Every structure is written in C-alpha cells, then in structure tokens.
XYZ file of C-alpha atoms in Angstrom:
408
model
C 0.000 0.000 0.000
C 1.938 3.438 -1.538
C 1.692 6.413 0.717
C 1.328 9.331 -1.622
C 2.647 11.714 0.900
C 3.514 12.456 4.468
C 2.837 15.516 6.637
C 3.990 13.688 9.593
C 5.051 10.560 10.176
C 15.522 -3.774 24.725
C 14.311 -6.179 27.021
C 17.056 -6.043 29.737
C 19.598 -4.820 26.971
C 19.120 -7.656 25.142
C 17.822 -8.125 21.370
C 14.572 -10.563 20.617
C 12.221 -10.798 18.211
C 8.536 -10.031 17.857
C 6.022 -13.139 16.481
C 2.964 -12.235 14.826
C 0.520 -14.833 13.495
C -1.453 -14.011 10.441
C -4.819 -15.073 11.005
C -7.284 -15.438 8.019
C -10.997 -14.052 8.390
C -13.177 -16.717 9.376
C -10.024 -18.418 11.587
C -10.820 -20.150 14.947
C -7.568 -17.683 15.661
C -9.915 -14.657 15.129
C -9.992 -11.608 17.090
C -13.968 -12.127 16.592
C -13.842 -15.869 17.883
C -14.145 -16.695 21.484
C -12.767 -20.212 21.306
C -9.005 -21.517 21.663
C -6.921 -20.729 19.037
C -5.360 -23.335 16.530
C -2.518 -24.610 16.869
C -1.809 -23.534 13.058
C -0.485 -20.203 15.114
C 2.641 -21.992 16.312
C 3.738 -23.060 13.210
C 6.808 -21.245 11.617
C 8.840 -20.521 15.023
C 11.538 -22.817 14.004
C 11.717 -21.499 9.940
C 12.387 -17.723 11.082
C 15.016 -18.699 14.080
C 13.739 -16.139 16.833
C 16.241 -15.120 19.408
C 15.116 -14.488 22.555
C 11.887 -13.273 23.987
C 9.186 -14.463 21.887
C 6.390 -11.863 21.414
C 3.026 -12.527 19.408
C 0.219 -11.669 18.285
C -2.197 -12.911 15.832
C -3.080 -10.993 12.481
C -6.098 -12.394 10.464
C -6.296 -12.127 6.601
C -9.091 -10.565 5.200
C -10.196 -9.671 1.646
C -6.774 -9.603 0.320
C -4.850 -8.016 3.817
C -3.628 -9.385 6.526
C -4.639 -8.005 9.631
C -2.574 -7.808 12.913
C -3.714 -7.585 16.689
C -1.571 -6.324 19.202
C -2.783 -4.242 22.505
C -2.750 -0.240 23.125
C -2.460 1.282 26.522
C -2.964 0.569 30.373
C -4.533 -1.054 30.351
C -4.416 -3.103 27.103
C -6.715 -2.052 24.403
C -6.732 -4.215 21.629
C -5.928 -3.528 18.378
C -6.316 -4.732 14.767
C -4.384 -2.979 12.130
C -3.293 -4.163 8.520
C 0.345 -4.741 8.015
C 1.658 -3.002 5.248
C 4.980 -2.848 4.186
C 4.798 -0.042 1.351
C 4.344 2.270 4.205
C 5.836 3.284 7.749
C 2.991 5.123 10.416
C 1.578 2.975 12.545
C -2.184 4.421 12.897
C -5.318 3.571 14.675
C -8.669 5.406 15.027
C -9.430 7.293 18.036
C -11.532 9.409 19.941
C -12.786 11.933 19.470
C -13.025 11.104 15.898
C -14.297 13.770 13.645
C -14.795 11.820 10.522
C -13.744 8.217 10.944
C -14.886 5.428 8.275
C -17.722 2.467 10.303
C -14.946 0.178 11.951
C -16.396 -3.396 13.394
C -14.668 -2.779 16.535
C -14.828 0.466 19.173
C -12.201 3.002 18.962
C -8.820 3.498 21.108
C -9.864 6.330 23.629
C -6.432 7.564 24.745
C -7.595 9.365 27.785
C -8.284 5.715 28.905
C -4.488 4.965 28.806
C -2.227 5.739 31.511
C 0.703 5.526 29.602
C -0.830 7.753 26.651
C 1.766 11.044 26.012
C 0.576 13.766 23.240
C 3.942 14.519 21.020
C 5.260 18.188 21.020
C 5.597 20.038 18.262
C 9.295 20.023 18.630
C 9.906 16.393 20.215
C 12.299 14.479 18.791
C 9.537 12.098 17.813
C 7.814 14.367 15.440
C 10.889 15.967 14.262
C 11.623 12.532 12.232
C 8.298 12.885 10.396
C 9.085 15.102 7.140
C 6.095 17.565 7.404
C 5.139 17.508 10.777
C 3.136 20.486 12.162
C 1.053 22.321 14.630
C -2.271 23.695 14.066
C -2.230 27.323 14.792
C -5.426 27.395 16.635
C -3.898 24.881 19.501
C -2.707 26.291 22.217
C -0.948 22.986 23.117
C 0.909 22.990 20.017
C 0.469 19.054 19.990
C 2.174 17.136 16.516
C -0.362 16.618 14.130
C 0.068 14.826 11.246
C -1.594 13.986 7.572
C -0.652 10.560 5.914
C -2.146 10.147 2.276
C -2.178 6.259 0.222
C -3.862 5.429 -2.726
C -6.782 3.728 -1.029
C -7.260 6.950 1.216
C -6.400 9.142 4.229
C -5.517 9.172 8.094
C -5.124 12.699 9.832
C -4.783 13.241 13.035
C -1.904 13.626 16.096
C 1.064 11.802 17.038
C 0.880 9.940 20.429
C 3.282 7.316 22.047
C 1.842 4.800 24.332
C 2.690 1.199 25.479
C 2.164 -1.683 22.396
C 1.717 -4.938 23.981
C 2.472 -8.267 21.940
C 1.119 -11.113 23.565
C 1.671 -10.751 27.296
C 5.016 -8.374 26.559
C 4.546 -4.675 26.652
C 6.627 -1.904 24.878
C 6.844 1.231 26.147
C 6.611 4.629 24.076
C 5.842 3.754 20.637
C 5.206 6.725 18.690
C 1.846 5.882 16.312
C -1.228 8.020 14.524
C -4.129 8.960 16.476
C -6.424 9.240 14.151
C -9.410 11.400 14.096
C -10.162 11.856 10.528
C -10.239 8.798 8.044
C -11.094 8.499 4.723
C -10.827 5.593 1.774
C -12.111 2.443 1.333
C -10.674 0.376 4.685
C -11.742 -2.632 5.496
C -14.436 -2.318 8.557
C -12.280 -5.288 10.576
C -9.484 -3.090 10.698
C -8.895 -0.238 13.161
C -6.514 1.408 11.267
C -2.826 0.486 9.887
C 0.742 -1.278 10.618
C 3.517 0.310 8.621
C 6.432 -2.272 8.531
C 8.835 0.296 5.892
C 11.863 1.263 6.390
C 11.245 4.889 7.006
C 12.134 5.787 11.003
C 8.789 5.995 12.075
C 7.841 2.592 11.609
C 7.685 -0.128 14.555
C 10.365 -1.977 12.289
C 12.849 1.021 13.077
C 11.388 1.684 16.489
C 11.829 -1.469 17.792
C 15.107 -2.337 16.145
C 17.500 -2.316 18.978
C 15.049 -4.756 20.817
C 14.177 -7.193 18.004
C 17.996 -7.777 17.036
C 17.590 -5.143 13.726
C 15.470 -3.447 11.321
C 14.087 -6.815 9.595
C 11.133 -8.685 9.770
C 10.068 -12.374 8.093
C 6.907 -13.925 7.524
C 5.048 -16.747 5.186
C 1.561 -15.731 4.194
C -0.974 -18.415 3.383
C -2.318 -17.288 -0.109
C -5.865 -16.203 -0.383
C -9.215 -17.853 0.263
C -7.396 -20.788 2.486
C -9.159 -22.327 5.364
C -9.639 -20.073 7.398
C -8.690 -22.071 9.969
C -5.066 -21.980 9.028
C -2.973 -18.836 10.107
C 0.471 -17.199 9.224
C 3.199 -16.028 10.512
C 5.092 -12.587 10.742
C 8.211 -12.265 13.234
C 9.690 -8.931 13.556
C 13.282 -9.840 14.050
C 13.332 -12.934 11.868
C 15.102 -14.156 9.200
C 14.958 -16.767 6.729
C 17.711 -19.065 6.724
C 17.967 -22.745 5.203
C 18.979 -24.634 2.007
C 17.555 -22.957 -1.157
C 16.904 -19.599 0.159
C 18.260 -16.919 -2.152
C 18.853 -13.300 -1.548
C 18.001 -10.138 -3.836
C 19.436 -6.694 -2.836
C 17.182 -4.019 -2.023
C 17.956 -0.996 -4.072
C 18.169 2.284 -1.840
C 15.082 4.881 -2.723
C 15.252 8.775 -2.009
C 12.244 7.679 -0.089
C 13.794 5.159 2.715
C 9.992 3.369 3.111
C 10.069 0.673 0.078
C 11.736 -2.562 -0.475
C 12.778 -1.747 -4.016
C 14.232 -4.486 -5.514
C 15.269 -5.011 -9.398
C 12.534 -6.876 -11.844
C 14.282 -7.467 -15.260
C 11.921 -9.737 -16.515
C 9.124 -12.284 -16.270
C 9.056 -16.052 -17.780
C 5.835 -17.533 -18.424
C 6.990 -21.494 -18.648
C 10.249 -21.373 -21.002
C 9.158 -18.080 -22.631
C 11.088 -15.100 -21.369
C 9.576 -11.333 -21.577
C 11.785 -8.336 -21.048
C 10.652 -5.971 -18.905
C 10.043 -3.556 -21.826
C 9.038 -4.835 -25.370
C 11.347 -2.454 -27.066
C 14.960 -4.417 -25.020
C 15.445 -0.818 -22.752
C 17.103 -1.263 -19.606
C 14.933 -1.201 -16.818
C 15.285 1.508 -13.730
C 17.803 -0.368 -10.806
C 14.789 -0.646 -7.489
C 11.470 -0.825 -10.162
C 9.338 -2.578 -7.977
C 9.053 -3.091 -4.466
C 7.962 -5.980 -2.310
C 4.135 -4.507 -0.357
C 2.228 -6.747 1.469
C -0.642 -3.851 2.007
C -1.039 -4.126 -2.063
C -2.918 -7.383 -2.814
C -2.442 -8.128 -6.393
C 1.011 -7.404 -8.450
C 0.909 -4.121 -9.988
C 2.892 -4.355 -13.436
C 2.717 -1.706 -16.711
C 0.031 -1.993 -18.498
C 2.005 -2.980 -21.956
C 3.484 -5.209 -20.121
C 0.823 -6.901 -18.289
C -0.746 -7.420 -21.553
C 2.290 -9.142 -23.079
C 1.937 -11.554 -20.143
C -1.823 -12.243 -20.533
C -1.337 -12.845 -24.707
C 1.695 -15.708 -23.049
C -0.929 -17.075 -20.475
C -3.962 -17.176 -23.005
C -1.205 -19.204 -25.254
C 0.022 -21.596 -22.491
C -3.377 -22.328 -20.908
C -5.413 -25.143 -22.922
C -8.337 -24.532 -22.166
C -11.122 -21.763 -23.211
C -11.413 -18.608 -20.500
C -14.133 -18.118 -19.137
C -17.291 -15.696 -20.820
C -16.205 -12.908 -18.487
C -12.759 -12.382 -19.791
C -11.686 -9.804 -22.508
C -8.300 -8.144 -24.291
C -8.051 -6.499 -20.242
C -8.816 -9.032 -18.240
C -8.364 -13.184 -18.362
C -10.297 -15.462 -16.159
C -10.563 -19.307 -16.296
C -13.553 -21.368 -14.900
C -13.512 -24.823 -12.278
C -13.617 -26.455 -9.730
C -10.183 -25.797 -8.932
C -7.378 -22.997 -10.015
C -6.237 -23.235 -13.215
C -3.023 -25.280 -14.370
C -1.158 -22.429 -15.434
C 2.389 -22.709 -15.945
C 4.862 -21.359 -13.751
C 5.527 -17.538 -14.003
C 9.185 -16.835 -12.990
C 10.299 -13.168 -11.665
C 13.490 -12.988 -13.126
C 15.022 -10.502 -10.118
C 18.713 -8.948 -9.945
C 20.346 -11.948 -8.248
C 17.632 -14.432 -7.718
C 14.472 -15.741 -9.999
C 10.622 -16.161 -7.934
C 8.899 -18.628 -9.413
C 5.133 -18.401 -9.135
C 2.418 -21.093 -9.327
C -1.123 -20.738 -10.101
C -1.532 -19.996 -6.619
C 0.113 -16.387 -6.385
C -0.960 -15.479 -10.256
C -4.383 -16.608 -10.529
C -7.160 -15.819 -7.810
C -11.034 -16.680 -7.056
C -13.195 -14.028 -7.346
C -16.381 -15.452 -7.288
C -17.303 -19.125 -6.820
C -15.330 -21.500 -9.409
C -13.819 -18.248 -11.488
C -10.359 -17.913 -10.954
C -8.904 -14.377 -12.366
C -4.974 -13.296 -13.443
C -4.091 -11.493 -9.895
C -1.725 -8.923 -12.152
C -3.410 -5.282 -12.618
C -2.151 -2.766 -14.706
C -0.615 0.393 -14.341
C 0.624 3.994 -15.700
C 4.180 4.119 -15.037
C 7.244 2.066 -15.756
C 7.630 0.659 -12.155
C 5.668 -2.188 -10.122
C 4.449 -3.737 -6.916
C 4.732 -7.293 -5.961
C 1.963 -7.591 -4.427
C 0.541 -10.048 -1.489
C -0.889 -12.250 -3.806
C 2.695 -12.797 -5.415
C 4.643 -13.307 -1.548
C 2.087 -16.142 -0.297
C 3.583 -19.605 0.489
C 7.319 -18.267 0.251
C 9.480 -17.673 3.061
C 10.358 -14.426 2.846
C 13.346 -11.845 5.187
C 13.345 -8.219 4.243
C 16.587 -7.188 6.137
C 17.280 -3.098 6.065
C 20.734 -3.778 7.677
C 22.155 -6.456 5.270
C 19.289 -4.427 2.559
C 18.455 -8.132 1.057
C 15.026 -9.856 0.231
C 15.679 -13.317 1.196
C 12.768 -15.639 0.059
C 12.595 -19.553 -0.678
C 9.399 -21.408 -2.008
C 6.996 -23.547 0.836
C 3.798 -24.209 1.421
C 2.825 -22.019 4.267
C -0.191 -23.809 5.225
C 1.737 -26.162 6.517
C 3.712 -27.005 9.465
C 6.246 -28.800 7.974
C 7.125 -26.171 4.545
C-alpha cells in the first residue's frame, strides 16, 4: 500500500524478536472468535530462528490483507491494524473522531491509557516525520500529522503509548491517532501497521530490541481455510537450504523494499521488462504486502496475458476480454509457472500467487495494470514463500513452501 505523501510521520539490553501470526478471516484464531486458538499459530517458530523473547500476536487475513492484533495502553486495548509494508505510520482510530470510516470494533480512547503522552511540536519524535506540524489554533501545540495512500487518508496527532504483543509490553511507541479517516478500509481493521523502512515505523522503532530493522513472515495465499494462520516475526530471518537473496535498491524515499525486476518467464518463454529491449530503472518494484495483487505496466501486463492465453489449454471463461483473463472450475487453473526474473535471484510463481477466485469457481490473473514504468509485488505474489526483508544487510531473502503447513 503506496503512501502518496507524508505531513507527519531492549528487554534487559538484550535483542529478541517479535512473532505475529497471520490469522485469516473466518479463523478459529480470530480476534472475533471466542474459542481456543489453533494450533496452526505456532507453526513457523523454528523457519524464522527467533532469538530471545518471543512476542506474538495474531493478524487475520481478510479480503486480500492481513490483519494484525496487538494491545494499546494501560490497560491493554486491543488492536487490529493491517500490516503493510509499502508504508511506515503505525495508525489507529481514536476518539474523538471527527470523521472516521464504520470500523467493526470500538475506537482506542487515549484518555483511557495511563501511559498515553501527546507529542510536542518540537519532540524528537515528530521531528523525524518530514512535514510535521502544529495547528495554529492549539494552544498545546500538539504534533499533528496527515498521511495520504492510494486507497485513502488518516489525519490526526502523534501519540506514544505502550504496544503490547502477547503478554510483553513496549513502552513509548510513537503511532497516529487518528481522528479523521477516509478511503475504502476494510471495517475489521482499526486502522494500519507500517512495517517500511522509514524511522517511524515499529520496524525502526523497535530495532535495537528485536535484534535489527528486519522482519520475516510466510503468508498463506488467499481464500485458504480459514482455519489456518500465518506467521510474521519482527526480528526474523529466513535461513535454510535454497533460500536466495536479492538486494534491495536504496530509494530517495527510505519506506520501500525496491528491488530489481528485469523480466518475467511464463513457462520457457522469457519477456523483457520492456518490449522495445530498454534497460529497466535499478529498485522498479518493491515488495508490499498492504497491495494485494502485483501491480505491473500496463504494456506489459498485456504481453503476459497474450503468453498465459497461449500456455493455458483450455477456453477462458465468458467474463474475460483483451483487459482481463479469467478461467472457470472447480479448482485454479493449471497455469504454468511464471518466474520473476530478479537482480540476483528468480521467484517462481504457481497458479496460486498469479491466478485468484473471485467469485465461486472463477479464478482471475491477480496482475493489474498500471501507468508508469515501475511495479508492486503484491501479497498475492509473496504467499507460500518464506520471505526476510533485512534493512541492515538491505536483502530480500525468500525460498518457495507451502505455508499452510507445518512442515514447509
């Protein structure tokens, strides 16, 4: 998820990492389920090698995002947010809220917090966001803040208060009260977890206690039971035979996990980037897990749909056209494997991350198209790999598994 602009943005000394399970809509695991939750929750721990204190908390996927709960305040309030790596603020909605969209869930209230602290104007804390500023009309000259996305926007003021994952609190973590919301969000959520590299996320908060600014995780893709969950460990890494690396390519912009796309194979045949042989911009598309399906040019994406409709024996279904291609069964399509050929490593993608249900028995290509000559690699795309985005080595690590399982 792309922010289009920003107005403002150790336990006992030791590092640890942070655990958070990804929890699919529906799950047993739910934040809106009373009952135990699965043991799908516990799966991963030994893929992403935690050190240390163990802290987590369970984020559910719905429609396309995956949805984290941790706890706000003293005492605890909890919170969902989705986790979105194409963006830093951490954000919830609060009261009083002037214009907030209709959330499931009630709203943090941070005069019910203890440990609540308004941000100056010239704290540190606000100081690292790029437009920070005070409204003239406030005499406490509190740090507001305005954070824009393509989907919408959260305005508000910058707070810190405790974050507690699983039964471990953290205190004074600077995050988006947010009293003015607008976009389509999705009415399980509270609000938003930015996991960028920009210094305002929890990634770079929480770096010194999690062992560095890095995070893994292994999303299960779309539509699975929803009784199976993933995993997200801030802190992790992916380690293990076939795991390959990719370098992330520095950005003016320190947020994205740019990373070099050269190329895309569908089976043995291999598409440049561009049609016409140019080279292609070093860091042209980043990894997001807050953007769903991968976001490619549009000349290209059609390139890739003409290679699909080739490859694939079968008729598409009535509802495709020259835009879109969509097959109908009982099951996803057998579409060959599209590879990502990346600077240093190749992703190859199954039917799983490139084709997606969306209605019963129609299974669509999850690629959009876009203005531009750049690209997202969307959610869709980073389900059932094991995946490290490390800002202090700047790799992608990633190997293939199935993440529905315990054994991948």
């Amino acid at each position: 998820m792309l922010p289009v602009f920003i107005a403002s943005e150790c336990v006992n000394g030791e590092s640890s990492s942070i655990a958070i399970d990804l929890i699919r809509g529906g799950s047993s695991a739910s934040p809106f389920y009373k009952v135990q939750q699965s043991f799908h929750q516990q799966r991963f721990d030994k893929f992403f090698q935690p050190r240390g204190l163990d802290l987590a908390f369970p984020v559910q996927a719905s429609n396309g995002q995956y949805i984290a709960r941790i706890s706000i305040g003293s005492p605890p309030f909890e919170f969902h947010g989705i986790v979105d790596s194409g963006s830093d603020l951490l954000w919830t909605q609060c009261l009083p809220c002037e214009l907030c969209y209709n959330q499931t869930g009630p709203k943090y209230d941070p005069a019910a917090s203890s440990t609540a602290k308004a941000l100056p104007c010239q704290s540190d804390q606000c100081k690292l966001l790029s437009s920070a500023f005070c409204a003239p009309d406030e005499s406490s000259s509190v740090c507001n803040y305005t954070y824009g996305y393509g989907a919408g926007l959260s305005k508000g003021v910058l707070l810190s208060d405790t974050l507690t994952f699983g039964d471990d609190p953290v205190p004074d973590v600077v995050f988006g009260c947010a009293r003015n919301t607008t976009g389509n969000w999705a009415p399980e959520s509270m609000g938003l977890i930015g996991l960028g590299g920009g210094p305002v996320s929890i990634l770079s908060q929480l770096s010194d206690k999690i062992g560095g600014k890095k995070y893994s995780q292994c999303l299960v893709p779309f539509k699975t039971d929803p009784s199976v969950t993933s995993k997200l460990i801030l802190g992790g890494e992916v380690s293990g035979d076939d795991v390959v690396l990719v370098p992330i390519v520095p950005q003016p912009d320190p947020t994205f996990y740019s990373v070099t796309l050269s190329g895309i194979s569908v089976g043995d045949k291999l598409l440049p980037f561009f049609s016409n042989g140019s080279q292609v911009n070093k860091g042209n598309v980043i990894f997001d897990s807050g953007t769903p399906p991968m976001l490619l040019p549009k000349e290209f994406r059609q390139r890739l749909i003409v290679e699909l409709r080739n490859a694939i024996p079968i008729t598409p279904d009535p509802s495709s056209s020259d835009e879109k291609l969509c097959y109908a069964g009982k099951n996803n399509v057998d579409a060959p494997v599209v590879t990502l050929h990346l600077d240093g490593a190749d992703m190859p993608l199954r039917a799983v991350n490139t084709f997606v249900e969306v209605s019963d028995g129609v299974y669509c290509f999850a690629v959009d198209g876009v203005d531009g000559e750049g690209g997202i690699i969307g959610n869709f795309a980073q389900s059932n790999f094991l995946i490290g985005l490390d800002w202090d080595k700047k790799t992608v690590s990633f190997k293939p598994a199935d993440c529905t399982k315990e054994e991948a």
